[in-house]
Coordinates of C-alpha atoms in Angstrom, one line a residue:
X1 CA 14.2 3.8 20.7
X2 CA 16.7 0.6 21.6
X3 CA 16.8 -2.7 19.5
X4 CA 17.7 -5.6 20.5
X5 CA 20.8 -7.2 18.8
X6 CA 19.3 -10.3 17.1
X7 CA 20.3 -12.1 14.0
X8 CA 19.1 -10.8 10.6
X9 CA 16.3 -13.7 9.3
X10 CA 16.3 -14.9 5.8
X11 CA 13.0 -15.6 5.8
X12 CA 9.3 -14.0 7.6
X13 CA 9.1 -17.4 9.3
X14 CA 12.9 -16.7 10.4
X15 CA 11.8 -14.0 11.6
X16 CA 9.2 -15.0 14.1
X17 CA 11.3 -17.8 15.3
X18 CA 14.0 -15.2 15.9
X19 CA 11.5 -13.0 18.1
X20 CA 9.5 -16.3 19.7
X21 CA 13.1 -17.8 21.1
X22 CA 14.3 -14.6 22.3
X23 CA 11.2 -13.0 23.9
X24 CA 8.1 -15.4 24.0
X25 CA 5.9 -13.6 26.2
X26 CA 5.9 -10.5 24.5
X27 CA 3.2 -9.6 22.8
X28 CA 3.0 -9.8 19.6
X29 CA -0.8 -9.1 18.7
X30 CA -3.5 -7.4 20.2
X31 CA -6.7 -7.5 19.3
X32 CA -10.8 -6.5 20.9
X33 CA -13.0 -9.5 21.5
X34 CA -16.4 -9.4 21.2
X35 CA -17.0 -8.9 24.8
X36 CA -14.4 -5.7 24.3
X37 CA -12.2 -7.6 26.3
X38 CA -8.1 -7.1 25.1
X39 CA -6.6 -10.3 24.1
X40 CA -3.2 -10.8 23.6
X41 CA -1.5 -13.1 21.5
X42 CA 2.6 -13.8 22.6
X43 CA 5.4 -14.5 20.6
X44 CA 5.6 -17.6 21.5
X45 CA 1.7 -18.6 21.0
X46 CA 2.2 -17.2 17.6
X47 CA 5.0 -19.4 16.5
X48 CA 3.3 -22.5 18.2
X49 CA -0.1 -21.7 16.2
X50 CA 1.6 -21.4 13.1
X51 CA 3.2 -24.3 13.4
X52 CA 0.1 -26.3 13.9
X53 CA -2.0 -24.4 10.6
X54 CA 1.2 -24.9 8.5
X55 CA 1.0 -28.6 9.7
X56 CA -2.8 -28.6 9.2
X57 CA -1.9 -27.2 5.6
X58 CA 0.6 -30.1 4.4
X59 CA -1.9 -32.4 5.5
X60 CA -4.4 -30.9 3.3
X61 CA -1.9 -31.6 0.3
X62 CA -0.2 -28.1 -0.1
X63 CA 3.2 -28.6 -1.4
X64 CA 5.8 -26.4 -1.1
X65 CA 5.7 -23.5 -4.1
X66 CA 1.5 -24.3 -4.4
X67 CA -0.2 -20.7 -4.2
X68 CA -3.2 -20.7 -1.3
X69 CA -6.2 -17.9 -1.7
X70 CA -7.0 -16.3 1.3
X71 CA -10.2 -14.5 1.7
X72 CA -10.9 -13.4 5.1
X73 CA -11.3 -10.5 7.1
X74 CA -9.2 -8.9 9.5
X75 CA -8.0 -10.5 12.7
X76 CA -5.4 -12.1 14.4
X77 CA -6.5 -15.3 13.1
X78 CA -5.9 -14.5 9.6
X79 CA -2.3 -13.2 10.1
X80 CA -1.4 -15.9 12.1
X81 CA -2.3 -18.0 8.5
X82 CA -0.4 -15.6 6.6
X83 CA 2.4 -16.8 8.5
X84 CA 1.8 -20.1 8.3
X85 CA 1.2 -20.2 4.6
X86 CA 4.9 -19.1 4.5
X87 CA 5.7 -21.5 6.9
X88 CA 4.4 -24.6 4.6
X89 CA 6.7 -23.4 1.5
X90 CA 3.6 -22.1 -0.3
X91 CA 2.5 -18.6 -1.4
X92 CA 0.1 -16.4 0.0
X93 CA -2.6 -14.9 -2.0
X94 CA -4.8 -12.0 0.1
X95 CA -8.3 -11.4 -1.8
X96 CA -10.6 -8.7 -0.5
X97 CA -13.4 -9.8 1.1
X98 CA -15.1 -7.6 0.0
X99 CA -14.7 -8.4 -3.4
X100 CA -18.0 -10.0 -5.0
X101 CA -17.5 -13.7 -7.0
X102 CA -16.8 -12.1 -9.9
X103 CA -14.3 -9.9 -8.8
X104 CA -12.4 -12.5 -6.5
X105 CA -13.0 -15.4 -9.8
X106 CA -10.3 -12.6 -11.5
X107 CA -7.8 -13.4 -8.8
X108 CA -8.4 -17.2 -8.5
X109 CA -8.4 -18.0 -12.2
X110 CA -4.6 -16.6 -12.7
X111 CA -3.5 -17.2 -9.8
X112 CA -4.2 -21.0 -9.8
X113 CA -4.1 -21.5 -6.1
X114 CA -4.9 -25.5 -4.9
X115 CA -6.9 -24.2 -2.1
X116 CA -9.2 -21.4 -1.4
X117 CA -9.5 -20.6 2.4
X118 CA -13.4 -18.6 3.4
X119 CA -16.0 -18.2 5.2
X120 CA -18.7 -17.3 2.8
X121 CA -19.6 -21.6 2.4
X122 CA -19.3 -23.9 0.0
X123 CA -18.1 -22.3 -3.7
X124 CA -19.7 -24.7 -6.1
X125 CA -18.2 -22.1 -9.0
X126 CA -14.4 -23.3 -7.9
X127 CA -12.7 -25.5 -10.6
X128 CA -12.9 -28.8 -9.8
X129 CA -9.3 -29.0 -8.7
X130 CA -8.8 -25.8 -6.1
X131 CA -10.3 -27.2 -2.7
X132 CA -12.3 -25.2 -0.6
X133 CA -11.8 -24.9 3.3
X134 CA -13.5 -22.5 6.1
X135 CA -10.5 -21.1 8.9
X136 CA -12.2 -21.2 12.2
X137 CA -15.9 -22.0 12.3
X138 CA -16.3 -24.9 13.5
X139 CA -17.6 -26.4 10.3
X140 CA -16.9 -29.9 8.7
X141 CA -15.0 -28.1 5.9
X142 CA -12.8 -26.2 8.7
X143 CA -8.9 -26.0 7.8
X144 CA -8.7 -26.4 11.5
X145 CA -10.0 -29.7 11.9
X146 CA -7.9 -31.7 9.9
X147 CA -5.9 -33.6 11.4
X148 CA -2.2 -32.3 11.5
X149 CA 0.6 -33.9 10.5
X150 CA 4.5 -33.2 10.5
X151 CA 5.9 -30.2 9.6
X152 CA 7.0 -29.2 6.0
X153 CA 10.4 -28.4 5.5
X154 CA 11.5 -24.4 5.8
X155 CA 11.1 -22.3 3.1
X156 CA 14.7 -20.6 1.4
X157 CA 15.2 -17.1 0.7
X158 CA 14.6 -17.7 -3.0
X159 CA 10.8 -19.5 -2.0
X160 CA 8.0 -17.7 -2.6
X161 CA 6.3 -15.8 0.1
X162 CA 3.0 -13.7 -1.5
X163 CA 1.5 -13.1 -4.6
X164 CA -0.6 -9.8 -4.8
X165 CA -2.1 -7.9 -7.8
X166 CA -1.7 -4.7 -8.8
X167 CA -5.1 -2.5 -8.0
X168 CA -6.0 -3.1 -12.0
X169 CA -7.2 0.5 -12.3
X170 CA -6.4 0.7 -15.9
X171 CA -7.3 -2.9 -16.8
X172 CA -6.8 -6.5 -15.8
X173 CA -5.0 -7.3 -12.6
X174 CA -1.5 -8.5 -12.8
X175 CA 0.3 -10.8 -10.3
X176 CA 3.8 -9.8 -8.5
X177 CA 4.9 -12.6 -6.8
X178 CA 7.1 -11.9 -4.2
X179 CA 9.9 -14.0 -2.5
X180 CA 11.2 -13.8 1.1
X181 CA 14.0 -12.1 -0.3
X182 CA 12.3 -9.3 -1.9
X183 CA 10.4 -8.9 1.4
X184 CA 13.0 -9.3 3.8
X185 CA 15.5 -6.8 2.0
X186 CA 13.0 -4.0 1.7
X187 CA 11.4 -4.5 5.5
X188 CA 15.0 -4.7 7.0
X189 CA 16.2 -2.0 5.1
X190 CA 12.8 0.2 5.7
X191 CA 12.9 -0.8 10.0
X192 CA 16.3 1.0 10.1
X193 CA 15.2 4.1 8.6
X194 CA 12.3 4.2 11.0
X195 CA 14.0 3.0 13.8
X196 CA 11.7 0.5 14.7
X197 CA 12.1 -1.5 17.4
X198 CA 10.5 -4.1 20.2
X199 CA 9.3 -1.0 22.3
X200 CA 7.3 0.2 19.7
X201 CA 3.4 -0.7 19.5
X202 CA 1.6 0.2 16.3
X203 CA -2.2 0.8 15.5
X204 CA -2.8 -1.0 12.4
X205 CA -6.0 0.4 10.6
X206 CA -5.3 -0.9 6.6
X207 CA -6.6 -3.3 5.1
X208 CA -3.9 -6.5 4.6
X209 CA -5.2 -7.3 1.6
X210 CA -2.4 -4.7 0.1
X211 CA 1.5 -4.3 0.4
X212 CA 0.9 -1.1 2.6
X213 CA -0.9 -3.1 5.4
X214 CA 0.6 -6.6 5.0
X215 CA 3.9 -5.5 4.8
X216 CA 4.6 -2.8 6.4
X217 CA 1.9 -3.0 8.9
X218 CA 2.5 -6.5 9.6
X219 CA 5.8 -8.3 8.1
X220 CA 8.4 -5.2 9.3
X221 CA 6.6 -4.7 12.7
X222 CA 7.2 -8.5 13.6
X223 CA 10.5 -8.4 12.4
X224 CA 11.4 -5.9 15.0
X225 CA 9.7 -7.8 17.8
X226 CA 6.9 -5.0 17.8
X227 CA 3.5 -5.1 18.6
X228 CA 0.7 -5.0 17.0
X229 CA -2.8 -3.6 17.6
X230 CA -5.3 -4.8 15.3
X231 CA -8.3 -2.8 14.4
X232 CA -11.0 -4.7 11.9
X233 CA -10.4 -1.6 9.7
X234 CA -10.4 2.0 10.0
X235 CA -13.0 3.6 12.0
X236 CA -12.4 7.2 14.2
X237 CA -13.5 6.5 17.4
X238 CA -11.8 3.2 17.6
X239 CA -9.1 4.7 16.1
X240 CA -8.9 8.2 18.7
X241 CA -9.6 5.4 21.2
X242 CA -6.2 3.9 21.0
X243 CA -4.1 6.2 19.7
X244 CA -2.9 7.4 23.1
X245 CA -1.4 3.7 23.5
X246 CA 0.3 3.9 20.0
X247 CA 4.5 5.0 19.2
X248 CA 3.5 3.5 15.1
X249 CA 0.7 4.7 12.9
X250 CA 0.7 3.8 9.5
X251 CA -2.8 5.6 7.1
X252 CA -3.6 6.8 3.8
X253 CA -4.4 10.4 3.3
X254 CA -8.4 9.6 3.1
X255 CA -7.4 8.6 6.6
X256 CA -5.6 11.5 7.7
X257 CA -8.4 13.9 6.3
X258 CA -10.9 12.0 8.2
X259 CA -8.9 12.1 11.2
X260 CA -8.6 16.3 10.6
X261 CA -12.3 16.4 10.7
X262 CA -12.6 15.6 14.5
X263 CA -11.9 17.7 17.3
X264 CA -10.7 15.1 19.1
X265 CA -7.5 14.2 17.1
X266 CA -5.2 16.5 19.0
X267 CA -1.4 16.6 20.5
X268 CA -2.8 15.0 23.5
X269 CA -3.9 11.8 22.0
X270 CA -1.1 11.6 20.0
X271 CA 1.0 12.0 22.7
X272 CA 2.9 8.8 22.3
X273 CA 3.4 9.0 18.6
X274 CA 6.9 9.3 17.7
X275 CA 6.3 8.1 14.1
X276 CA 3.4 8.5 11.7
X277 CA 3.0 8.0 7.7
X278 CA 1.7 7.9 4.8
X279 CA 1.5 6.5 1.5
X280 CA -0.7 5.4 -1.7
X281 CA -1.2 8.8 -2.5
X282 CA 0.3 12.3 -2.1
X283 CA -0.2 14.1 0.9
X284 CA -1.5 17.8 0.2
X285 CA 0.9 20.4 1.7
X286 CA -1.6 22.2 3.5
X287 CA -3.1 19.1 4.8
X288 CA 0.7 17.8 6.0
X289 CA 0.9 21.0 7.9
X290 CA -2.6 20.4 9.5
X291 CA -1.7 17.0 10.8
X292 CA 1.8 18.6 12.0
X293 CA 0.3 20.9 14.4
X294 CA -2.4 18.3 15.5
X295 CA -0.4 15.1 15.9
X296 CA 3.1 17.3 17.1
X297 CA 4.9 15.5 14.6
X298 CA 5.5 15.5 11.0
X299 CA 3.6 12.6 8.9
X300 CA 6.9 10.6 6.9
X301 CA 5.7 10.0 3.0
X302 CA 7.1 7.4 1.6
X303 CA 6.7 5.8 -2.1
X304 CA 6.7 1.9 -3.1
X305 CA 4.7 -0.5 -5.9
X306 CA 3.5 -3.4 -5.3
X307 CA 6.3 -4.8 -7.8
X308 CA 8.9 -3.3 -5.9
X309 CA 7.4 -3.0 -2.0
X310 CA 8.6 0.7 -0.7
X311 CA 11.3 2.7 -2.8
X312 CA 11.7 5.9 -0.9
X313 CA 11.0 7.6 2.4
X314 CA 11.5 10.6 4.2
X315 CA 13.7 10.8 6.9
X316 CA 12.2 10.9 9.9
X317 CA 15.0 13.0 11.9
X318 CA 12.5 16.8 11.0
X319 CA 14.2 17.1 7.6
X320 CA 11.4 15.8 5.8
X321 CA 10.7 17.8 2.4
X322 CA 6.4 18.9 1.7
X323 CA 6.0 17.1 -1.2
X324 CA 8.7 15.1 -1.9
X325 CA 8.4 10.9 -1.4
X326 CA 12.0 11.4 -0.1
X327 CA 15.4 9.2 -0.6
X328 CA 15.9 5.6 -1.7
X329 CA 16.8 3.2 0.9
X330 CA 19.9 1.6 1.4
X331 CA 18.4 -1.3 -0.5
X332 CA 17.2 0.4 -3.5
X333 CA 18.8 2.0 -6.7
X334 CA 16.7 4.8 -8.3
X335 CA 17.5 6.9 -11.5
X336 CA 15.5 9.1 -13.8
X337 CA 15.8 8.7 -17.4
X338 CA 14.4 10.1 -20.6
X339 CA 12.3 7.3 -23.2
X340 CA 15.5 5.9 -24.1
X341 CA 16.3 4.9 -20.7
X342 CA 19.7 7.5 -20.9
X343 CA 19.8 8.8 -17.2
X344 CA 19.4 12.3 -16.3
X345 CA 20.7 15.1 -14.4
X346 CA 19.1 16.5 -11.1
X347 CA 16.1 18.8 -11.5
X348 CA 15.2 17.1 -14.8
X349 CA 11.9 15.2 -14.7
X350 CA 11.8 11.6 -16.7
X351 CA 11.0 7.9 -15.8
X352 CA 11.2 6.9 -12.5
X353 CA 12.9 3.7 -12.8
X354 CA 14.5 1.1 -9.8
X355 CA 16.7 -1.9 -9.1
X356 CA 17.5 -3.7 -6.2
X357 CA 16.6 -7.4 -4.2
X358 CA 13.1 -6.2 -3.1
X359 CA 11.9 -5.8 -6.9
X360 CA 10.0 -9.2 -8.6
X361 CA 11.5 -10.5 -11.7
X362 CA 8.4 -10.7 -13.7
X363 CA 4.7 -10.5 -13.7
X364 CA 3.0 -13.8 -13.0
X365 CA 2.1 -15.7 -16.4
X366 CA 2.5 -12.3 -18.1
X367 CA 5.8 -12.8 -19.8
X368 CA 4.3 -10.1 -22.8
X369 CA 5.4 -7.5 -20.1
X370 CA 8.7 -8.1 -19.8
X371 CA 9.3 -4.5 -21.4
X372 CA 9.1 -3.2 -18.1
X373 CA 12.7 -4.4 -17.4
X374 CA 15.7 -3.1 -19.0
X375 CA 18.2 -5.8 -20.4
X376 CA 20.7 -4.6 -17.0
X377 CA 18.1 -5.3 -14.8
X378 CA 16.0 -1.6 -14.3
X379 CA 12.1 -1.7 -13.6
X380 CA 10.7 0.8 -15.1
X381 CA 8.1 2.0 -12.6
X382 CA 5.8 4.0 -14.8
X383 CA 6.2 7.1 -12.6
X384 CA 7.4 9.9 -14.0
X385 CA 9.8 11.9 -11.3
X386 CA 12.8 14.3 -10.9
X387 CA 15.6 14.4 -8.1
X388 CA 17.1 16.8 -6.9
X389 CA 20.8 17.8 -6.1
X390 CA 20.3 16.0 -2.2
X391 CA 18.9 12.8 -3.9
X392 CA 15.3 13.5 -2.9
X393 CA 12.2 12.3 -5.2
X394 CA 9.7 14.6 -7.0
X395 CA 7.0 12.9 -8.4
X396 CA 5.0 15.0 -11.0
X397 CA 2.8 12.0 -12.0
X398 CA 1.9 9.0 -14.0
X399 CA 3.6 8.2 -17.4
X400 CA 0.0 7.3 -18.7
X401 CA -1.1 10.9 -16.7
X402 CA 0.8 12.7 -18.4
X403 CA -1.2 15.3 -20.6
X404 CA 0.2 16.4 -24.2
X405 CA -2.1 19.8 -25.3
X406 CA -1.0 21.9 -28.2
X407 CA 2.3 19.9 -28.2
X408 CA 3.2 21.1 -24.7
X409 CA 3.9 18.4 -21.5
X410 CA 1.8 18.9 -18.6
X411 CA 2.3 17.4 -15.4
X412 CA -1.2 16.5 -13.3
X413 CA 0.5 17.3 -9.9
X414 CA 2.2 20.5 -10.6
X415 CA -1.6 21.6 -10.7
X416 CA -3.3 19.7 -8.4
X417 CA -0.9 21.1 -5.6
X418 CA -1.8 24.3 -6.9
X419 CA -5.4 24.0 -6.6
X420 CA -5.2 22.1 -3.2
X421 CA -3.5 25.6 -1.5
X422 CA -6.1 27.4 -2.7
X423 CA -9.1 28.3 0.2
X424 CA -11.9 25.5 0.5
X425 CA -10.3 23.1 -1.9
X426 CA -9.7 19.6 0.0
X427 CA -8.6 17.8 -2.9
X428 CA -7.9 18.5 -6.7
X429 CA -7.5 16.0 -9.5
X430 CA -6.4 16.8 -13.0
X431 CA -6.6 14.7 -16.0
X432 CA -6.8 14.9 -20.1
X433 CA -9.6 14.2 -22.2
X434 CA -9.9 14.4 -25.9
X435 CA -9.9 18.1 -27.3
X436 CA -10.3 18.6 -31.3
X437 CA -8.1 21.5 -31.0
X438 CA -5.0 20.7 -29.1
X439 CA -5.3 16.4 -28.8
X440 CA -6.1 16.9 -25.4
X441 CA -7.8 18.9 -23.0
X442 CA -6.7 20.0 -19.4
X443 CA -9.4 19.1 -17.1
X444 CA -9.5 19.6 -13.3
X445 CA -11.8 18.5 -10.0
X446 CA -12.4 19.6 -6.9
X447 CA -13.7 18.3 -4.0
X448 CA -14.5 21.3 -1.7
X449 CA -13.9 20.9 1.8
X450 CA -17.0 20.1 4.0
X451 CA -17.6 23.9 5.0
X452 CA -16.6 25.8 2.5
X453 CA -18.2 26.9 -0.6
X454 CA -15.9 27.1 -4.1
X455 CA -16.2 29.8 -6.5
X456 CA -15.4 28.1 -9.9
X457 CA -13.8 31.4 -11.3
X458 CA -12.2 32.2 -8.2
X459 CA -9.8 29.2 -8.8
X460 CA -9.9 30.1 -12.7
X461 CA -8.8 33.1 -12.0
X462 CA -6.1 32.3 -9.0
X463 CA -4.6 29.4 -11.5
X464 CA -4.3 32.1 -13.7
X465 CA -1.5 33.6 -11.5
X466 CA 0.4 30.8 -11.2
X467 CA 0.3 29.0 -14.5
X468 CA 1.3 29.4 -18.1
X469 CA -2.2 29.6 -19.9
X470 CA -1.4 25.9 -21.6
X471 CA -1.0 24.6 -18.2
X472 CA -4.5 25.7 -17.1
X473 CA -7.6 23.7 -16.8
X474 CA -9.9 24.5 -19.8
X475 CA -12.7 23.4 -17.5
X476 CA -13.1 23.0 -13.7
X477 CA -15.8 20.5 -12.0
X478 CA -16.7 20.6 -8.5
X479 CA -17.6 16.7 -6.9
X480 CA -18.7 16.0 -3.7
X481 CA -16.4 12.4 -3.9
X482 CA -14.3 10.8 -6.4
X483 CA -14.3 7.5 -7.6
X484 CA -11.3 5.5 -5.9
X485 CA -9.9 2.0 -5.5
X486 CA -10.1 -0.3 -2.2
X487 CA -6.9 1.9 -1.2
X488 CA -8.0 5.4 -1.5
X489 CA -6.4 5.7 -4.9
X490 CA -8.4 8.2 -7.3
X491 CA -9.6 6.6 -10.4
X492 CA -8.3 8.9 -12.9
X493 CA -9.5 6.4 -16.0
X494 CA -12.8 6.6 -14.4
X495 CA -12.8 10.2 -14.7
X496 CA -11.2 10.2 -17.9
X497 CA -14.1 7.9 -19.3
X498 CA -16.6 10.0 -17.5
X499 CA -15.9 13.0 -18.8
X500 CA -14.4 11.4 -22.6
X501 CA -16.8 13.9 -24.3
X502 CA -16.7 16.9 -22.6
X503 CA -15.0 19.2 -25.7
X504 CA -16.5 17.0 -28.4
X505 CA -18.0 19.8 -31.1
X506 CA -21.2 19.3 -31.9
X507 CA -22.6 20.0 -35.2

């Protein structure tokens, strides 16, 4: 792949200026109508409509540094706003659409946006001072009817560009705002590990609701002057469809599984591929070597939080490692310390903890969690992790995973991998749950794959090869789905809640 020499933007809006002077009538999005019909968006018809929204937004009285709620589906249309949201000075706030009042109300409330831009009608439950606009329908409450007027001035490195929440799978939601800078640093940094470049077209099938498709599938690929194919969300036969056309695809292992399960998803339709990942959760080893002999290619795990945007990757030369989240980009410090934040040696698992220009500085109106940051400027990531001696990451799991029985440390992934190489397991999950004996109990699910039947004491009795007896499960389930966030992400608290009373004694 070649790149273009272009200068290095400051800003997302930088960025498309950069790509919209230098090749306007490239395309920058592509997306099916209705009619199944391609249409193609350029360059420079992207620029010139985000120009006129981010007019259309001053004249609705955002200011620059006002947050605007976004809650839309998929399209074109809705990136385009994205952009132009930046474009005004103000700070983009992506809510699920699929998220019921309720749920979104969350969002809105701490967040404190001044609008709130849908297409579900008029809110009547909105304070009185966030304003409530449609985006293309046509309506008399449409953004796109007002009247435009000048443009706002550019936004600065230092200006805020998003604001998303963290999934809020142990409790309430917190806020990471992000500035251009933070996003900039880690999708520059990120492009030139990937080498991605103008020639490349990506299939984007993730939500944009989250860093993993907003970011990555959007922000880096129009840095680079890429395009952008833009399916609604993930579906297979749209998705085998145009994978012939794409060099880029970007999924979630609930994807790739999915993906496994069809015939059809060979070498030959992924003949174009020349680079394909994954992220949001780990990749089993036996299902990276599936999609290695299907796609031709090996998938390239990499590791990022929403606080921080992505941390790690695997190269993408062949010398990936099965299992590891790889090495930290040139942007990114990484260490691994014990619980007095003393760093450790390779091969030592501790805290995964990070510092660099793509991390946030705080939590949004949580200053109580400030505890996350050491006083020299480390985020403490909540991972737990090891490196080792070439500077590649381990993780082992979650620092509120992490199961204590009978006094002894056990790490959830050490035994999930071992469970998920054993025959007919697709997926394994491990967690603790009270135990009166040892404080907690070791407790493990399966999800079998679609043909194959599980024999509960075969894998007893297999894990009892492998493991030391206090790392072994005192009970194995077998589920036909776990529970999971919007991203794919197992709800281990879920579980744990589930299943709180499962060595209670009874009188």
């Amino acid at each position: 792949m070649t790149r273009s020499k272009t200068a290095t933007p400051k800003t997302l809006i930088e960025a498309l200026e950069i790509q919209a002077r230098e090749r306007p009538e490239a395309p920058a999005f592509i997306e099916t109508n209705e009619r199944g019909r391609d249409e193609v968006t350029t360059y420079g018809d992207s620029l010139q409509k985000v120009e006129e929204i981010a007019a259309r937004l001053k004249s609705a009285g955002v200011q620059p540094g006002d947050r605007v709620a976004v809650r839309l589906s998929k399209s074109v249309a809705s990136m385009l706003l994205f952009f132009a949201v930046t474009r005004a000075g103000a700070v983009y706030v992506p809510i699920n659409p699929d998220f019921t009042e309720r749920e979104s109300s969350v969002l809105i409330e701490d967040s404190m946006p001044v609008l709130l831009i849908d297409n579900r009608g008029c809110n009547t439950s909105l304070p009185h001072e966030i304003r409530n606009f449609s985006f293309g329908t046509n309506q008399p409450n449409d953004l796109l009817a007002i009247e435009p007027t000048s443009l706002p001035p550019s936004p600065d490195a230092q200006s805020g560009a998003t604001m998303l929440f963290t999934s809020g799978t142990t409790g309430r939601p917190k806020g990471a705002p992000l500035t251009h800078e933070n996003l900039l640093s880690n999708v520059l940094a990120l492009a030139d590990a990937w080498g991605v470049s103008h020639e490349d077209r990506l299939l984007h099938v993730l939500p944009v609701f989250h860093g993993h498709g907003l970011f990555l599938g959007i922000a880096m690929m129009i840095v680079r002057g890429a395009t952008v194919r833009l399916l609604p969300k993930y579906e297979a036969e749209a998705t085998l469809r145009y994978l012939p056309e794409a060099t880029v695809f970007m999924a979630v292992p609930a994807i790739y599984t999915r993906l496994l399960e069809h015939k059809e998803f060979t070498q030959k339709v992924c003949r174009k591929l020349r680079l394909a990942t994954s992220g949001s959760a780990p990749l089993s080893p036996e299902v990276f070597e599936a999609l290695r002999l299907r796609m031709g290619i090996p998938v390239v795990e990499r590791y990022g939080l929403t606080e921080t945007c992505i941390l790690t990757t695997n190269p993408i030369d062949g010398s990936a490692r099965v299992g590891s989240v790889g090495r930290p980009l040139s942007c990114v410090e990484l260490r691994i310390t014990n619980d007095e934040n003393v760093a450790l040696e390779s091969g030592q698992a501790g805290r995964v903890q990070v510092r660099g220009p793509s991390v946030i500085e705080g939590y949004w109106r949580r200053p109580e969690l400030k505890e996350d940051w050491t006083l020299d400027g480390w985020f403490d990531t909540g991972d737990l992790g090891q490196k080792d001696e070439d500077g590649y990451l381990w993780l082992v799991g979650r620092k509120k995973d992490l199961i204590i029985t009978g006094g002894f440390n056990v790490y959830p992934r050490e035994i999930e991998i071992e469970l998920e190489a054993l025959e007919g397991v697709a997926e394994a999950v491990v967690f603790g749950v009270p135990h009166p004996d040892f404080g907690e109990g070791v407790m493990a699910a399966v999800r079998p794959e679609s043909d194959k039947m599980v024999n509960l004491k075969s894998l007893e009795s297999a894990l009892g090869e492998k493991l030391a007896r206090y790392k072994r499960p005192k009970r194995i389930i077998i589920l036909e789905e776990f529970p999971r966030n919007q991203m794919g992400k197992v709800l281990k608290t879920d579980l744990r809640k589930s299943y709180a009373n499962e060595f209670a004694k009874t009188p």
